[in-house]
C-alpha positions as YAML, in Angstrom:
chain: A
units: angstrom
residues:
- id: 1
  name: MET
  ca: [-11.58, 79.19, -29.76]
- id: 2
  name: LYS
  ca: [-15.23, 79.74, -28.70]
- id: 3
  name: PHE
  ca: [-18.30, 77.25, -29.17]
- id: 4
  name: GLY
  ca: [-20.18, 77.89, -32.09]
- id: 5
  name: ASP
  ca: [-17.53, 79.08, -34.36]
- id: 6
  name: ASP
  ca: [-16.64, 76.91, -37.50]
- id: 7
  name: ILE
  ca: [-13.93, 74.02, -36.66]
- id: 8
  name: GLU
  ca: [-11.47, 73.52, -39.33]
- id: 9
  name: GLY
  ca: [-10.82, 70.27, -40.53]
- id: 10
  name: TYR
  ca: [-14.63, 69.26, -41.32]
- id: 11
  name: SER
  ca: [-16.48, 69.33, -44.42]
- id: 12
  name: GLU
  ca: [-20.04, 70.93, -44.82]
- id: 13
  name: ASP
  ca: [-22.27, 67.86, -44.87]
- id: 14
  name: GLU
  ca: [-20.26, 65.97, -41.80]
- id: 15
  name: GLU
  ca: [-21.40, 66.25, -38.39]
- id: 16
  name: ARG
  ca: [-19.26, 68.79, -36.02]
- id: 17
  name: LEU
  ca: [-17.81, 67.39, -33.07]
- id: 18
  name: VAL
  ca: [-19.39, 68.73, -29.95]
- id: 19
  name: TYR
  ca: [-16.91, 69.82, -27.03]
- id: 20
  name: HIS
  ca: [-18.49, 70.17, -23.41]
- id: 21
  name: TYR
  ca: [-15.28, 71.23, -22.00]
- id: 22
  name: GLY
  ca: [-12.83, 73.74, -22.99]
- id: 23
  name: LYS
  ca: [-9.29, 74.10, -21.07]
- id: 24
  name: PRO
  ca: [-7.93, 70.64, -19.35]
- id: 25
  name: GLY
  ca: [-8.75, 72.34, -15.94]
- id: 26
  name: GLU
  ca: [-12.56, 73.55, -16.72]
- id: 27
  name: ARG
  ca: [-14.19, 70.59, -16.35]
- id: 28
  name: LEU
  ca: [-13.33, 70.73, -12.26]
- id: 29
  name: LYS
  ca: [-13.91, 74.09, -12.11]
- id: 30
  name: ASN
  ca: [-17.41, 73.77, -10.31]
- id: 31
  name: ALA
  ca: [-16.63, 70.22, -8.77]
- id: 32
  name: ASP
  ca: [-16.86, 69.60, -5.15]
- id: 33
  name: GLU
  ca: [-13.30, 69.51, -3.20]
- id: 34
  name: ALA
  ca: [-13.17, 66.18, -2.50]
- id: 35
  name: VAL
  ca: [-13.73, 65.52, -6.36]
- id: 36
  name: LYS
  ca: [-10.79, 68.07, -6.90]
- id: 37
  name: ARG
  ca: [-8.76, 66.20, -4.36]
- id: 38
  name: TYR
  ca: [-9.08, 62.74, -5.79]
- id: 39
  name: TYR
  ca: [-7.98, 63.91, -9.24]
- id: 40
  name: ALA
  ca: [-5.02, 65.63, -7.61]
- id: 41
  name: GLY
  ca: [-4.08, 62.43, -6.14]
- id: 42
  name: GLU
  ca: [-4.64, 63.52, -2.57]
- id: 43
  name: GLY
  ca: [-7.45, 61.54, -1.61]
- id: 44
  name: PRO
  ca: [-7.80, 57.81, -0.32]
- id: 45
  name: GLN
  ca: [-5.88, 55.36, -2.72]
- id: 46
  name: SER
  ca: [-6.14, 52.10, -3.65]
- id: 47
  name: PRO
  ca: [-3.43, 49.66, -2.05]
- id: 48
  name: LYS
  ca: [-0.63, 48.54, -4.45]
- id: 49
  name: GLY
  ca: [-0.29, 44.64, -4.36]
- id: 50
  name: ILE
  ca: [-2.47, 41.77, -3.75]
- id: 51
  name: PHE
  ca: [-1.84, 41.11, -0.16]
- id: 52
  name: GLN
  ca: [-2.09, 45.01, 1.11]
- id: 53
  name: SER
  ca: [-5.48, 44.51, -0.66]
- id: 54
  name: LEU
  ca: [-6.27, 41.41, 1.20]
- id: 55
  name: VAL
  ca: [-5.36, 43.21, 4.49]
- id: 56
  name: GLN
  ca: [-6.68, 46.72, 4.37]
- id: 57
  name: THR
  ca: [-9.95, 46.70, 6.25]
- id: 58
  name: PRO
  ca: [-10.89, 44.61, 9.31]
- id: 59
  name: SER
  ca: [-13.58, 42.51, 7.23]
- id: 60
  name: SER
  ca: [-11.04, 41.90, 4.67]
- id: 61
  name: ARG
  ca: [-8.68, 40.56, 7.00]
- id: 62
  name: LEU
  ca: [-11.18, 38.40, 8.66]
- id: 63
  name: ILE
  ca: [-12.09, 36.86, 5.56]
- id: 64
  name: LEU
  ca: [-8.03, 36.48, 4.95]
- id: 65
  name: ILE
  ca: [-8.00, 34.46, 8.15]
- id: 66
  name: VAL
  ca: [-11.16, 32.06, 7.50]
- id: 67
  name: MET
  ca: [-9.73, 31.22, 4.06]
- id: 68
  name: LEU
  ca: [-6.71, 30.09, 5.25]
- id: 69
  name: ALA
  ca: [-7.99, 28.38, 8.21]
- id: 70
  name: MET
  ca: [-10.46, 26.57, 5.92]
- id: 71
  name: MET
  ca: [-7.48, 25.69, 3.99]
- id: 72
  name: ALA
  ca: [-5.79, 24.11, 6.59]
- id: 73
  name: ILE
  ca: [-8.68, 22.20, 7.71]
- id: 74
  name: VAL
  ca: [-8.96, 20.42, 4.31]
- id: 75
  name: VAL
  ca: [-5.53, 19.91, 3.76]
- id: 76
  name: LEU
  ca: [-5.18, 18.37, 7.67]
- id: 77
  name: SER
  ca: [-8.45, 16.14, 6.90]
- id: 78
  name: SER
  ca: [-7.09, 14.88, 3.70]
- id: 79
  name: ILE
  ca: [-3.53, 13.99, 5.01]
- id: 80
  name: MET
  ca: [-5.44, 12.53, 8.51]
- id: 81
  name: ASN
  ca: [-7.77, 10.56, 6.86]
- id: 82
  name: ARG
  ca: [-7.32, 9.51, 3.15]
- id: 83
  name: GLY
  ca: [-11.41, 8.01, 3.08]
- id: 84
  name: GLY
  ca: [-10.87, 5.31, 5.25]
- id: 85
  name: LYS
  ca: [-9.05, 3.06, 2.81]
- id: 86
  name: VAL
  ca: [-5.47, 3.26, 4.23]
- id: 87
  name: SER
  ca: [-5.20, 1.72, 8.01]
- id: 88
  name: THR
  ca: [-2.71, -0.48, 10.26]
- id: 89
  name: VAL
  ca: [-4.07, -3.33, 11.92]
- id: 90
  name: ALA
  ca: [-2.40, -5.45, 14.44]
- id: 91
  name: LEU
  ca: [0.99, -3.98, 13.32]
- id: 92
  name: VAL
  ca: [0.09, -4.82, 9.72]
- id: 93
  name: PRO
  ca: [-0.19, -1.62, 7.17]
- id: 94
  name: MET
  ca: [-3.01, -2.35, 4.34]
- id: 95
  name: GLU
  ca: [-4.80, -0.35, 2.08]
- id: 96
  name: LEU
  ca: [-7.99, -1.08, 0.01]
- id: 97
  name: SER
  ca: [-8.25, 0.14, -3.48]
- id: 98
  name: THR
  ca: [-11.46, -0.83, -5.96]
- id: 99
  name: PHE
  ca: [-11.88, 0.28, -9.72]
- id: 100
  name: SER
  ca: [-14.48, -0.60, -12.27]
- id: 101
  name: PHE
  ca: [-13.28, -1.60, -15.90]
- id: 102
  name: GLU
  ca: [-15.30, -3.35, -18.41]
- id: 103
  name: ASP
  ca: [-18.63, -4.15, -16.49]
- id: 104
  name: THR
  ca: [-16.02, -6.16, -13.77]
- id: 105
  name: VAL
  ca: [-14.96, -4.23, -10.29]
- id: 106
  name: TYR
  ca: [-11.45, -5.48, -9.45]
- id: 107
  name: ILE
  ca: [-10.94, -4.95, -5.34]
- id: 108
  name: SER
  ca: [-7.25, -5.20, -4.06]
- id: 109
  name: LEU
  ca: [-6.58, -5.40, -0.46]
- id: 110
  name: HIS
  ca: [-2.25, -4.54, -0.31]
- id: 111
  name: LEU
  ca: [-1.03, -5.64, 2.77]
- id: 112
  name: LYS
  ca: [2.46, -3.66, 2.63]
- id: 113
  name: GLU
  ca: [5.88, -4.71, 3.91]
- id: 114
  name: ASN
  ca: [6.83, -3.76, 7.73]
- id: 115
  name: SER
  ca: [9.97, -4.73, 8.03]
- id: 116
  name: GLN
  ca: [10.53, -3.09, 11.52]
- id: 117
  name: ILE
  ca: [8.59, -5.72, 13.50]
- id: 118
  name: ASP
  ca: [9.61, -9.65, 13.51]
- id: 119
  name: PHE
  ca: [6.84, -11.73, 12.30]
- id: 120
  name: SER
  ca: [8.09, -14.99, 13.64]
- id: 121
  name: GLU
  ca: [4.75, -16.13, 13.99]
- id: 122
  name: HIS
  ca: [3.09, -15.29, 11.15]
- id: 123
  name: PRO
  ca: [-0.64, -13.60, 12.03]
- id: 124
  name: PHE
  ca: [-3.55, -15.29, 10.29]
- id: 125
  name: VAL
  ca: [-5.14, -12.58, 7.99]
- id: 126
  name: SER
  ca: [-8.76, -12.88, 7.16]
- id: 127
  name: CYS
  ca: [-10.69, -10.48, 5.08]
- id: 128
  name: ASN
  ca: [-14.41, -10.34, 4.41]
- id: 129
  name: PHE
  ca: [-15.30, -7.97, 1.14]
- id: 130
  name: LEU
  ca: [-18.83, -6.52, 1.46]
- id: 131
  name: VAL
  ca: [-20.14, -5.04, -1.74]
- id: 132
  name: TYR
  ca: [-23.01, -2.44, -1.78]
- id: 133
  name: THR
  ca: [-25.01, -0.72, -4.01]
- id: 134
  name: THR
  ca: [-26.42, 2.81, -4.22]
- id: 135
  name: ASP
  ca: [-29.32, 1.88, -1.90]
- id: 136
  name: ASP
  ca: [-26.61, 0.51, 0.70]
- id: 137
  name: GLN
  ca: [-27.56, -2.79, 0.33]
- id: 138
  name: VAL
  ca: [-25.00, -5.83, 0.49]
- id: 139
  name: ILE
  ca: [-25.22, -7.26, -2.89]
- id: 140
  name: TYR
  ca: [-21.65, -9.35, -3.18]
- id: 141
  name: GLN
  ca: [-19.85, -11.17, -0.03]
- id: 142
  name: GLU
  ca: [-16.43, -12.58, -0.38]
- id: 143
  name: LYS
  ca: [-14.04, -13.91, 2.01]
- id: 144
  name: VAL
  ca: [-10.13, -14.05, 1.71]
- id: 145
  name: GLU
  ca: [-7.42, -15.41, 3.89]
- id: 146
  name: THR
  ca: [-3.71, -15.59, 4.02]
- id: 147
  name: PHE
  ca: [-1.07, -15.58, 6.67]
- id: 148
  name: TYR
  ca: [1.18, -11.97, 6.75]
- id: 149
  name: THR
  ca: [4.57, -12.74, 6.80]
- id: 150
  name: GLY
  ca: [5.91, -9.31, 6.83]
- id: 151
  name: LYS
  ca: [6.41, -8.91, 3.15]
- id: 152
  name: GLU
  ca: [4.28, -7.44, 0.74]
- id: 153
  name: ASP
  ca: [1.03, -9.26, -0.28]
- id: 154
  name: PHE
  ca: [-2.31, -8.69, -2.04]
- id: 155
  name: LEU
  ca: [-5.85, -10.19, -1.25]
- id: 156
  name: ARG
  ca: [-8.04, -9.83, -4.38]
- id: 157
  name: THR
  ca: [-11.25, -10.34, -5.86]
- id: 158
  name: THR
  ca: [-13.82, -9.57, -8.75]
- id: 159
  name: PHE
  ca: [-17.09, -9.41, -9.21]
- id: 160
  name: GLY
  ca: [-19.67, -7.81, -12.09]
- id: 161
  name: ASP
  ca: [-20.44, -4.13, -11.79]
- id: 162
  name: TYR
  ca: [-24.04, -3.57, -11.12]
- id: 163
  name: ASP
  ca: [-24.40, -0.30, -9.63]
- id: 164
  name: ILE
  ca: [-21.83, -0.54, -7.15]
- id: 165
  name: LEU
  ca: [-21.33, 2.45, -5.08]
- id: 166
  name: TYR
  ca: [-18.21, 1.25, -2.73]
- id: 167
  name: VAL
  ca: [-16.45, -1.65, -1.43]
- id: 168
  name: GLU
  ca: [-16.06, -2.39, 2.66]
- id: 169
  name: ALA
  ca: [-13.33, -4.56, 3.95]
- id: 170
  name: VAL
  ca: [-13.49, -6.04, 7.10]
- id: 171
  name: VAL
  ca: [-9.85, -7.04, 8.37]
- id: 172
  name: THR
  ca: [-9.12, -9.40, 11.17]
- id: 173
  name: VAL
  ca: [-5.61, -9.63, 12.22]
- id: 174
  name: GLY
  ca: [-5.34, -11.59, 15.50]
- id: 175
  name: GLU
  ca: [-7.90, -10.51, 17.84]
- id: 176
  name: GLU
  ca: [-7.97, -7.05, 16.00]
- id: 177
  name: THR
  ca: [-10.52, -6.22, 13.43]
- id: 178
  name: GLN
  ca: [-10.69, -3.05, 11.51]
- id: 179
  name: ILE
  ca: [-13.25, -1.82, 8.86]
- id: 180
  name: LEU
  ca: [-11.79, -0.40, 5.37]
- id: 181
  name: ARG
  ca: [-14.27, 1.39, 2.84]
- id: 182
  name: SER
  ca: [-13.29, 2.60, -0.64]
- id: 183
  name: ASP
  ca: [-15.42, 3.81, -3.08]
- id: 184
  name: ILE
  ca: [-15.41, 2.67, -6.93]
- id: 185
  name: THR
  ca: [-13.20, 4.43, -9.22]
- id: 186
  name: ARG
  ca: [-14.73, 4.30, -12.59]
- id: 187
  name: SER
  ca: [-12.43, 4.29, -15.74]
...
């Protein structure tokens, strides 16, 4: 069929479909050699699989290595430093937790069980809770004390929530002192 002839299947008032290419190979007849090779499947092919596409070029390999290193740093730092709220002071494992509920902040210093060491002389545990506002001002302070027997114990206190940002616990066990810090969890 040549261009310009009547095409069957159209009525007289219908717009005719215009063909720019005749036979299937005609559109590539005048194309560059690189284009012909690409359509023949001889040119550069995209990698198959996600891993092959991530290591295809030197720059993509570098980006993959940097991403893996950053993920490892984030995981290690989260494992090693849990926000400064978990510590061991004079062989006493402890964890500070704080949360706010109905305009009251609840603070709890959890003295965990340590059955590996004999605490025949029960060490004296002193904790000074310091409450900080968003301006880093101490607005509340309370001292709580107990004797650690090697069993699980809690030192707790509460106070009103007035734009509290975080709580620090200055814990002293015998001669050793450590500062634990916890941000307020809001519900």
